Coordinates of C-alpha atoms and ligand atoms in Angstrom, one line a residue:
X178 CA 0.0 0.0 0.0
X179 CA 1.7 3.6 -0.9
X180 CA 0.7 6.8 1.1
X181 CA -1.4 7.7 -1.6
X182 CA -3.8 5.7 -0.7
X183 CA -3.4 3.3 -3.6
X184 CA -2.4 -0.1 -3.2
X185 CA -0.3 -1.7 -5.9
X186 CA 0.0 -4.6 -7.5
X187 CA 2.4 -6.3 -9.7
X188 CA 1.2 -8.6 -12.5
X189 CA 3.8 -10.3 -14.6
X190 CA 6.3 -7.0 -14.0
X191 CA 3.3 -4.6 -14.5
X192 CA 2.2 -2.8 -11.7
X193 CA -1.5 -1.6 -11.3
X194 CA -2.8 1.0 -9.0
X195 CA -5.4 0.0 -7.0
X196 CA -7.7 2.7 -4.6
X197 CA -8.5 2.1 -1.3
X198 CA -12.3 2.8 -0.1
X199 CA -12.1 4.0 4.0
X200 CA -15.0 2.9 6.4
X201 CA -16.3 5.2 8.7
X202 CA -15.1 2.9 11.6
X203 CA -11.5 2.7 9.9
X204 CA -11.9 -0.3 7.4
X205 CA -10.2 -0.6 4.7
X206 CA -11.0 -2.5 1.1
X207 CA -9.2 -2.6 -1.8
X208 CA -11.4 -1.3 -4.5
X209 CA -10.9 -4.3 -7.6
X210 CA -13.6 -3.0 -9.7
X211 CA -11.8 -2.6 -12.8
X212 CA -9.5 -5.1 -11.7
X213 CA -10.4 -7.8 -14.7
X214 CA -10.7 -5.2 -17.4
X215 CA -7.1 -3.4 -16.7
X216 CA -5.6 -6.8 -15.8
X217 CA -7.4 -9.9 -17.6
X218 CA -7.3 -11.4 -13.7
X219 CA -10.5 -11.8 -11.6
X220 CA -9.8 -12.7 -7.6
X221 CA -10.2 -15.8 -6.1
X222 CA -11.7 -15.7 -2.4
X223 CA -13.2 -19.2 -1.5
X224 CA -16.5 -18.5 0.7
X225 CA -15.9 -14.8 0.4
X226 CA -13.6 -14.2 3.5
X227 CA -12.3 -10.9 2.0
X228 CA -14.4 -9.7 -0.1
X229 CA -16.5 -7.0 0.3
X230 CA -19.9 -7.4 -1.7
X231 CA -21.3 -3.7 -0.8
X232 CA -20.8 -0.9 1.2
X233 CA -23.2 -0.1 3.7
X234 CA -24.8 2.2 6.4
X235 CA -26.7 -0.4 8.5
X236 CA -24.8 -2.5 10.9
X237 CA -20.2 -2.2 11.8
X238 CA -19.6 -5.0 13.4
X239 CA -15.2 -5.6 14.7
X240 CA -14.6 -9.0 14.7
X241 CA -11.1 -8.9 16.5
X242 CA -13.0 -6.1 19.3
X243 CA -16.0 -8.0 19.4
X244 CA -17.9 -4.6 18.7
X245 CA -21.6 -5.0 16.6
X246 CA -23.9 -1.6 16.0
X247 CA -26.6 -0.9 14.1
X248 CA -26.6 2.7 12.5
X249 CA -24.4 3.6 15.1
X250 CA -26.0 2.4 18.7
X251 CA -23.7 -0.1 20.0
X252 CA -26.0 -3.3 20.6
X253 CA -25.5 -3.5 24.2
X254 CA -27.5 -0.5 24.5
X255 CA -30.4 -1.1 22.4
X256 CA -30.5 -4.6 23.6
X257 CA -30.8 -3.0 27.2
X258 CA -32.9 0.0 26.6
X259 CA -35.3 -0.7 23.4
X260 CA -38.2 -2.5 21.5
X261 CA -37.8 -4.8 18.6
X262 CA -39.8 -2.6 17.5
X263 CA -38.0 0.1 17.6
X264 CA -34.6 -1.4 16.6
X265 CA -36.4 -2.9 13.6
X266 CA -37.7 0.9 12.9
X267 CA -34.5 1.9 13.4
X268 CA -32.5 -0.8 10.9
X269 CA -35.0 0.3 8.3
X270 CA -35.4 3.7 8.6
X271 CA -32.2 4.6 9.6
X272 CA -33.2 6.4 13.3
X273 CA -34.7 5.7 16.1
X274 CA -38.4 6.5 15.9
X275 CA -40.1 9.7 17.3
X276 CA -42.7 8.9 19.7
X277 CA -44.8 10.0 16.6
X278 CA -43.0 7.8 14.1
X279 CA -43.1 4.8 16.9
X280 CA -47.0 5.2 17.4
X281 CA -47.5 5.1 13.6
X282 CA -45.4 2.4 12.8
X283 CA -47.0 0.4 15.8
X284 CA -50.6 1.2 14.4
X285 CA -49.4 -0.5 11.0
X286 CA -48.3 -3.3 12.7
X287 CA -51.6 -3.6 14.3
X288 CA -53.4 -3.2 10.8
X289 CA -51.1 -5.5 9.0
X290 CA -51.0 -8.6 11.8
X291 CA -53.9 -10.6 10.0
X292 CA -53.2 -12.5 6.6
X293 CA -55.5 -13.5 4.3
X294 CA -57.8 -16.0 5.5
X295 CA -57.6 -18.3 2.1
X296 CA -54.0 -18.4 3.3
X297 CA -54.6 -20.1 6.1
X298 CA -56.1 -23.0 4.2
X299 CA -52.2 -23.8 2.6
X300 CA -51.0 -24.8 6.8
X301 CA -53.6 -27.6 5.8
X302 CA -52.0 -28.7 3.1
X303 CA -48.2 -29.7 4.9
X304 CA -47.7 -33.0 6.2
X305 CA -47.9 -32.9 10.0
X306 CA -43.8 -33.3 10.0
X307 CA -43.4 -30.2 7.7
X308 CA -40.2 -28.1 8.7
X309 CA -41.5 -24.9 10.1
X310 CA -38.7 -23.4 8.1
X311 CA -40.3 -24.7 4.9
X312 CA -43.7 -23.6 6.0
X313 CA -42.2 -20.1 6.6
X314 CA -40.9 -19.5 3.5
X315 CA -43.2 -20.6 1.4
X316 CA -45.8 -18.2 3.4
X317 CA -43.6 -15.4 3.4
X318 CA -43.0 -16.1 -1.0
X319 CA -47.0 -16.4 -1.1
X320 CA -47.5 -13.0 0.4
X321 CA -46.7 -11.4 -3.2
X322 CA -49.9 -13.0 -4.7
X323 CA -51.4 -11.1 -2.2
X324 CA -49.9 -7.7 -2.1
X325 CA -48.3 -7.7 -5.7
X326 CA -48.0 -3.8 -5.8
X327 CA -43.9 -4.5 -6.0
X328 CA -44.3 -7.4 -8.6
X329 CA -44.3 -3.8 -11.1
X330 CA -42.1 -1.2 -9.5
X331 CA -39.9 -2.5 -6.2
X332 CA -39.6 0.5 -5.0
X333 CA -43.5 1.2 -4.3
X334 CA -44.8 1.5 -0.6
X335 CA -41.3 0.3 0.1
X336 CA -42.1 1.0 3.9
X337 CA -45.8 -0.1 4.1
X338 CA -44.5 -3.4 2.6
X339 CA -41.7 -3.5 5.2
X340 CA -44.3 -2.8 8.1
X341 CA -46.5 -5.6 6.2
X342 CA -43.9 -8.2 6.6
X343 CA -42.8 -7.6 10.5
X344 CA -46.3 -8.1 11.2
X345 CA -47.6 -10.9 9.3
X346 CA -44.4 -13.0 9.8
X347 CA -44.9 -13.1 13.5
X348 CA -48.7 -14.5 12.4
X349 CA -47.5 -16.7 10.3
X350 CA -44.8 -18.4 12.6
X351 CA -47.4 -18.7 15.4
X352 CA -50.2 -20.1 13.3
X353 CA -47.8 -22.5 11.5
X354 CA -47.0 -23.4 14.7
X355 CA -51.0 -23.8 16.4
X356 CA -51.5 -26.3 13.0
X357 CA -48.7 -28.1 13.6
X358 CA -49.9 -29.5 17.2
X359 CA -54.1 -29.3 15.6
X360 CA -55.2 -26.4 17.9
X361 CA -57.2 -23.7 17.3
X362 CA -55.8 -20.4 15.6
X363 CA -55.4 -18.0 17.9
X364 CA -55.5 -14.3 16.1
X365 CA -53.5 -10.8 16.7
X366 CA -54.4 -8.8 19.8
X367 CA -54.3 -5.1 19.1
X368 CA -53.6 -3.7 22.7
X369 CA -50.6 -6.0 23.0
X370 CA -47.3 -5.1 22.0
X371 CA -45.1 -7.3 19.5
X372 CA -43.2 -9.8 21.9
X373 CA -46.6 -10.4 24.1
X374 CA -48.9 -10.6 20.9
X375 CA -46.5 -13.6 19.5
X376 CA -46.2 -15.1 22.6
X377 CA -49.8 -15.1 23.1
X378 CA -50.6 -16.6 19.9
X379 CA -48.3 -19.2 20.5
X380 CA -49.4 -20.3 23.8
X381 CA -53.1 -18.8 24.3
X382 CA -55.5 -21.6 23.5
X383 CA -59.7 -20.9 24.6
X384 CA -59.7 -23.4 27.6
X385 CA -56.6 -22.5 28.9
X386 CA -56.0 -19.0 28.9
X387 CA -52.3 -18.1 28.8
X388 CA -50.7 -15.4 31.0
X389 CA -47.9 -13.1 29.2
X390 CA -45.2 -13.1 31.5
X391 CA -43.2 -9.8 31.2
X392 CA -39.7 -11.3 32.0
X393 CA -40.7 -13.9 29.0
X394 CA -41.6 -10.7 27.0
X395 CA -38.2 -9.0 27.7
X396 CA -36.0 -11.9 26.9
X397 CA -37.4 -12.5 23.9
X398 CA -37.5 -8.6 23.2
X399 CA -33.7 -8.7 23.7
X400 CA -33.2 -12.1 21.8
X401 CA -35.0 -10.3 17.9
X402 CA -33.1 -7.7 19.1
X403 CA -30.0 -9.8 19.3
X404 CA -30.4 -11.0 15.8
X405 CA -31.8 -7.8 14.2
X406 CA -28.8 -7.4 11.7
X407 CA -25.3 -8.9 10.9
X408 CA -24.4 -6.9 8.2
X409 CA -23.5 -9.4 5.1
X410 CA -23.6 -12.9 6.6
X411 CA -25.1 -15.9 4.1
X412 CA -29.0 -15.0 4.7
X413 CA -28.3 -11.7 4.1
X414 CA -25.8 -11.8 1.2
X415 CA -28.9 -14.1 -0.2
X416 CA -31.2 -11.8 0.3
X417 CA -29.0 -8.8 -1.7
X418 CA -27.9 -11.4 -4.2
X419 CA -32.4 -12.1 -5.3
X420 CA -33.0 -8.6 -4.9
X421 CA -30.0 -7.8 -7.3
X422 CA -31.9 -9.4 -10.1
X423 CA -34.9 -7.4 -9.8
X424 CA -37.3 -9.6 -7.3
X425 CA -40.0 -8.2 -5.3
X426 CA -39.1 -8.4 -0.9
X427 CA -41.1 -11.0 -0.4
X428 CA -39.9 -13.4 -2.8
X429 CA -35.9 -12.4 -1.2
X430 CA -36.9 -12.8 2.0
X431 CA -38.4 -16.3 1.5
X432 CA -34.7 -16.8 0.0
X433 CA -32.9 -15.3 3.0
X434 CA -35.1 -18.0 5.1
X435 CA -33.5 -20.4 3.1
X436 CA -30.5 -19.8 3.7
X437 CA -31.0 -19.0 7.3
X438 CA -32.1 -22.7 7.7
X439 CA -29.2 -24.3 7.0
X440 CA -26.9 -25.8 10.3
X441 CA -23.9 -23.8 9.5
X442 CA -26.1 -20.7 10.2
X443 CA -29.2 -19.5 11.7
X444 CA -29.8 -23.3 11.8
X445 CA -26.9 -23.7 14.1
X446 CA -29.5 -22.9 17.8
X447 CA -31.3 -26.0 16.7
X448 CA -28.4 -28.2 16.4
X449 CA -26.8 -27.1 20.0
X450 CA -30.1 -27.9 21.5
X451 CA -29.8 -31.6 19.8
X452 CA -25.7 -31.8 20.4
X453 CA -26.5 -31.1 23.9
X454 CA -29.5 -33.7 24.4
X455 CA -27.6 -36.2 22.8
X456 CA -24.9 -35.6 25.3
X457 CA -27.5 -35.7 28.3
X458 CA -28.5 -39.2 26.9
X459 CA -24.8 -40.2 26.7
X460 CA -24.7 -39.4 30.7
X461 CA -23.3 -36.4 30.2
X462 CA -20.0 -37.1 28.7
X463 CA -19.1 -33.8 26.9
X464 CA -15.3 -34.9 26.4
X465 CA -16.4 -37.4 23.9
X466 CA -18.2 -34.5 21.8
X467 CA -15.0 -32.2 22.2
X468 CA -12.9 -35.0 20.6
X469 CA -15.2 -35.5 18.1
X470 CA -15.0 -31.8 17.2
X471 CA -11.6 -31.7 17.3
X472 CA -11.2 -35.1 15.4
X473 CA -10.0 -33.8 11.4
X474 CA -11.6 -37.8 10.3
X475 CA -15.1 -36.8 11.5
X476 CA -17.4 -34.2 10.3
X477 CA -18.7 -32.8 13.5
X478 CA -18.7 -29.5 14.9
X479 CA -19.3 -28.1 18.0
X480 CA -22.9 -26.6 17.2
X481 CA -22.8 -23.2 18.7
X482 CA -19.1 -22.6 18.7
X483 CA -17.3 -20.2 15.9
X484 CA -17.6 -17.6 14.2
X485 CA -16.8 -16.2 10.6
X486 CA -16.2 -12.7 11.3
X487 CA -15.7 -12.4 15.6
X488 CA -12.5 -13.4 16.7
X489 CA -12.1 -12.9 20.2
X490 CA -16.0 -13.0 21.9
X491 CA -19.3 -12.8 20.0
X492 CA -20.9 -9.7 21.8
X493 CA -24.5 -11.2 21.5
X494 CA -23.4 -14.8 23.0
X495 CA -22.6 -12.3 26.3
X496 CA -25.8 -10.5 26.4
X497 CA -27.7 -14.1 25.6
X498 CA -25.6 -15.9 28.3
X499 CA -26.7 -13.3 30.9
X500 CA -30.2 -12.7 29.8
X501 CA -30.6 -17.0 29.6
X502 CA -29.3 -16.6 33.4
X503 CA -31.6 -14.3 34.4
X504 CA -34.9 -15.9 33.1
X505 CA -34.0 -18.7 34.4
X506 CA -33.8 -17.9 38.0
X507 CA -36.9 -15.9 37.4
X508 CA -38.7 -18.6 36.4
X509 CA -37.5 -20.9 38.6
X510 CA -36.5 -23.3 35.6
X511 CA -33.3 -26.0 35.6
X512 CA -32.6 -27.1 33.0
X513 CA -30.0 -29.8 32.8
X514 CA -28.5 -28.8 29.7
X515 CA -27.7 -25.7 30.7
X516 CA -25.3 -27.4 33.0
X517 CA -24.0 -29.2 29.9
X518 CA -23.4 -26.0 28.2
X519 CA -22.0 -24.4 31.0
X520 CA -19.3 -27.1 31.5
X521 CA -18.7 -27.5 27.9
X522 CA -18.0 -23.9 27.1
X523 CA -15.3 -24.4 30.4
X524 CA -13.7 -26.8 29.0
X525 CA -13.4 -25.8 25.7
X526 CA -12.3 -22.9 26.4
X527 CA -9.4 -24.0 27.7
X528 CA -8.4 -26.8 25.0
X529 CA -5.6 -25.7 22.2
X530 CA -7.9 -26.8 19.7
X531 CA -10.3 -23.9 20.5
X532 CA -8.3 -21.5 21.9
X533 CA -5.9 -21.6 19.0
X534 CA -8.4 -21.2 16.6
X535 CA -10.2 -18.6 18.0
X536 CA -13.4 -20.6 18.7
X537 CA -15.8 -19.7 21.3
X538 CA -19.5 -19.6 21.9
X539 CA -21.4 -17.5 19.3
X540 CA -24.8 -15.9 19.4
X541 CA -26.7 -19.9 18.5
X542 CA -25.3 -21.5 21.9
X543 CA -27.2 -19.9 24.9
X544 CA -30.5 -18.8 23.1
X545 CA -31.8 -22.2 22.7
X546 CA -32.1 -22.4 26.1
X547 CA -33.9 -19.2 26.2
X548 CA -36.2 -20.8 23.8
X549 CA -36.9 -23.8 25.2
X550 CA -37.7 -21.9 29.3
X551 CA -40.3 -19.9 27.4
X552 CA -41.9 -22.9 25.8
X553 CA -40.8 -22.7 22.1
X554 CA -40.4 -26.5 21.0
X555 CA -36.7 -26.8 19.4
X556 CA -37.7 -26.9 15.7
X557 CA -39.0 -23.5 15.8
X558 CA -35.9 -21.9 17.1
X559 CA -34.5 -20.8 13.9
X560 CA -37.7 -19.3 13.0
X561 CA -37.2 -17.5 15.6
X562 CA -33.9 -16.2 14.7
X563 CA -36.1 -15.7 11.3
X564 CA -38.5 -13.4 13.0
X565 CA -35.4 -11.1 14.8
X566 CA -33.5 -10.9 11.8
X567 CA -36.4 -10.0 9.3
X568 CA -36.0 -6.1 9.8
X569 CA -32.4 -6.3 8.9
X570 CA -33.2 -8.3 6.1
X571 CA -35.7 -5.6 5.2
X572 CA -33.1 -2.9 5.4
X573 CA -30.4 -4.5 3.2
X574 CA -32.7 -5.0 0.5
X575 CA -33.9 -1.8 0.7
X576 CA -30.4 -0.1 0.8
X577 CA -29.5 -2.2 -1.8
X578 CA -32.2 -1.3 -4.4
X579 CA -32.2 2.1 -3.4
X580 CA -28.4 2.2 -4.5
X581 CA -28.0 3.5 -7.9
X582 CA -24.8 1.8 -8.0
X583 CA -26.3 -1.5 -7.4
X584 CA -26.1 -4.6 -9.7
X585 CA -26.8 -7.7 -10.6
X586 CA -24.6 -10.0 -8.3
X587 CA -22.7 -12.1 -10.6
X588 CA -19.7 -13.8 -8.8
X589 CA -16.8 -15.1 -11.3
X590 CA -15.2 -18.6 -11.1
X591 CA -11.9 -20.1 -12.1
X592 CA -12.7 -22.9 -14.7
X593 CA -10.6 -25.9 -13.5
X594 CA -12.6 -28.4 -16.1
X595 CA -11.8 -30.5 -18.9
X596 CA -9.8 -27.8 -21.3
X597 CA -11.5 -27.7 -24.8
X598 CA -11.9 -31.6 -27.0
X599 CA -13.6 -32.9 -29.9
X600 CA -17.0 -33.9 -29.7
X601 CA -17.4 -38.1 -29.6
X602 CA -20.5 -39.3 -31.3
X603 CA -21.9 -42.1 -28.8
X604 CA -21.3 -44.8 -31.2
X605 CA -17.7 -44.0 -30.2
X606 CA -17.4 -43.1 -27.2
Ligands
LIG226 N1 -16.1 -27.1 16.0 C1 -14.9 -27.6 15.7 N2 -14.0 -27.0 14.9 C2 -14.4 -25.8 14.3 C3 -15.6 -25.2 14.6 C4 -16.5 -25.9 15.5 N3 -17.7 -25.4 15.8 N4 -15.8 -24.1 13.9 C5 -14.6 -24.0 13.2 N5 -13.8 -25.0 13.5 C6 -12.4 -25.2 13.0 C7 -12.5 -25.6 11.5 O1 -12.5 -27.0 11.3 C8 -11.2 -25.0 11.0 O2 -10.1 -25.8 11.5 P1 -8.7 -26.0 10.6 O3 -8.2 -24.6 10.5 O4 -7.9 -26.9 11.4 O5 -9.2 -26.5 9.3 C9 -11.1 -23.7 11.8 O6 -11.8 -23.9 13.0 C10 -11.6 -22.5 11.1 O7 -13.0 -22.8 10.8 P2 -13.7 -22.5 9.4 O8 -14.7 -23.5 9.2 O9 -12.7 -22.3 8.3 O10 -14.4 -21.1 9.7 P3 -15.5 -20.4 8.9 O11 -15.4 -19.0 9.1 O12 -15.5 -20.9 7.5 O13 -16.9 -21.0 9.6 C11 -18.6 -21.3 11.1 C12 -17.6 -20.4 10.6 C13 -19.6 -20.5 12.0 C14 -19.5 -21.8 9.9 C15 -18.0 -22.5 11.9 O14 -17.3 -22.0 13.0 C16 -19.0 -23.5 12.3 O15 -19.3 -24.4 11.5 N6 -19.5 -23.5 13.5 C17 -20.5 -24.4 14.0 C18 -21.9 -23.9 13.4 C19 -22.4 -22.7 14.1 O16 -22.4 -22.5 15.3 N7 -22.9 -21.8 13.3 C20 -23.5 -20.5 13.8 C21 -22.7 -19.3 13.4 S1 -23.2 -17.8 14.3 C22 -24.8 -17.5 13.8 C23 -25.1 -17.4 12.4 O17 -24.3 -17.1 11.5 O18 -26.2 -17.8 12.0

């Protein structure tokens, strides 16, 4: 890198002159742009560790400080002193709501919390074993049959659509989840605000009124909150990469829950939660399950445990670890895999495996546990995470197609097939 804020780079003895685009929080990134045309080379990053696929106002997140913020409030913070509601306001919009702004955007969400009741003949139609994930995402694609003002013009009621999708999702997930155990539909209440209203269409049934708990309401509160935004992780970078080519929210979003899904990532607070049972059935025997992780012949990982981008604490596995602490003194719940975790994340903290390569407990490992003290049955955690990281979602495709710089996203490859041959007719081959 010279001081003129170039870097340079030498290609067969000719050098190129690269610039260098500064972050607001000091990062740097080479800008390669033009890189192919002026040098006949493309880059080669396997699973995109360097590369840089946008630049962004949303979310900074310091992997070697351990720092996440979105639009500039450190996460502690908002974890500590807001709403979802308000943090999802906030990732889309870009401030924190007025008391004005916050009362609007709550009576949206109000307006918006039904879906139409046709749709709620298609839960009928999934075998009783359906993954909620599956369910999700084809709800969430549906929704643009529904509203298909964007299938013309993206860029219409951008923000209605946004307020349209933080509401019905939460339906959606609870009703998915009342069809999946045969009970009765239990529908939006206005007067309650966004963490109560889900958890009272989960668990409200006629014959057994539920009580909303408000320590249940806060942790889950914190726990969306936790998972608002990550700035370009794979559901996200999915999500940018659909909208890129021109497709409505909806239809992204339902991508972005694909991708979520998977065990590697947002998929990763369900497998902890069967790592750890299985480890409970095994009487308890944790050291088998480090070995295993650490074992090069065997495919297992330590669910729960790395992380891409942090590399000396994940900032949310803190606030999780305490809030999972505090609810569950609160509600007077022990749970035995808890004490598995807990002894786990001791001893694997201490092993040269993990220490060396910077592997610790990530945002997935405690908030399972969360999940399961306030009732939610293990395959709907990563909806869960689905329904916390929606608005962030939201706000990257809306940064993205409001960008007239964006484009398609069209990755290059290296070709490393057969090189050119003669066709073989098959009565010689
Ligand atoms: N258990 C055992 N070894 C691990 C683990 C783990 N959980 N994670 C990484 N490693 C090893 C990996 O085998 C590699 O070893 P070596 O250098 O000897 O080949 C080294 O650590 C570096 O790992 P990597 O796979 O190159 O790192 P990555 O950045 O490509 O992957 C990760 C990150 C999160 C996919 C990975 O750490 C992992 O699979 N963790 C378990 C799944 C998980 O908890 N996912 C949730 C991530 S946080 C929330 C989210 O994104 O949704």
């Amino acid at each position: 890198m010279n001081s003129s804020d170039n870097a340079l780079l030498t290609i067969e003895g000719k050098t190129y002159s690269l610039p260098i685009v500064h972050g607001t929080e000091g990062e740097r990134a080479i800008d390669i742009s033009k890189l192919l045309q002026e040098t006949g080379c493309t880059t080669l990053d396997l699973g995109y560790k360097n590369t840089a696929s946008c630049t962004s106002r949303i979310t900074f997140l310091n992997g070697n400080k351990g720092i996440l913020s979105y639009r500039g409030y450190g996460i502690e913070e908002l974890a500590e002193k807001c709403l979802f509601i308000e943090v999802a306001y906030l990732l889309v919009h870009g401030h924190l709501p007025t008391a004005t702004e916050y009362d609007h955007f709550r009576n949206l969400l109000n307006r918006f919390s039904l879906i139409h009741e046709d749709m709620i003949h298609f839960f009928d139609h999934f075998p009783p074993s359906a993954p909620p994930m599956a369910i999700l995402s084809v709800m969430v694609n549906s929704l643009c049959s529904y509203y298909p003002e964007m299938n013309d013009d993206l860029t219409t009621d951008i923000d209605l659509t946004a307020a349209r999708l933080i509401s019905k999702i939460r339906t959606i997930a609870a009703f998915s989840y009342k069809k999946s155990l045969g009970k009765p539909l239990i529908y939006p209440r206005p007067e309650l605000p966004y963490c109560a209203n889900f958890l009272n269409m989960m668990f409200d049934n006629p014959v057994e009124p539920y009580t909303v708990r408000p320590e249940a309401v806060a942790a889950l509160n914190k726990l969306l909150i936790l998972h608002a935004d990550h700035e370009q992780n794979c559901s996200t970078a999915t999500v940018r990469l659909v909208g890129s080519a021109g497709v409505n929210l909806y239809a992204s979003i339902a991508a972005g829950i694909n991708a979520l899904w998977g065990p590697l990532h947002g998929g990763a607070n369900e497998a902890v939660i069967a790592m750890l049972e299985a480890i409970h059935q095994d009487g308890g025997n944790f050291q088998k399950y480090i070995d295993k992780a650490k074992d090069k012949s065997d495919a297992f990982k330590l669910s729960g445990f790395g992380h891409r981008v942090y590399k000396t604490f994940d900032p949310r596995g803190k606030i999780i670890k305490n809030a999972c602490d505090e609810l569950l003194a609160v509600l007077n719940v022990h749970d035995p895999l808890l004490e598995i975790a807990l002894r786990l994340e001791e001893v694997a903290l201490k092993d040269a495996y993990f220490i060396e390569r910077n592997l610790f407990p990530n945002v997935d490992f405690y908030s399972g546990i969360i999940y399961r003290a306030l009732g939610i049955p293990t395959n709907m955690f990563t909806v869960m995470f689905a329904l916390g990281r929606l608005p962030g979602w939201i706000a990257q495709w809306k940064e993205q197609q409001e960008d007239p710089r964006s484009k398609i996203g069209r990755p290059r490859q290296v070709y490393m097939g057969e090189p050119a041959r003669p066709f073989v007719p098959m009565s010689e081959r």
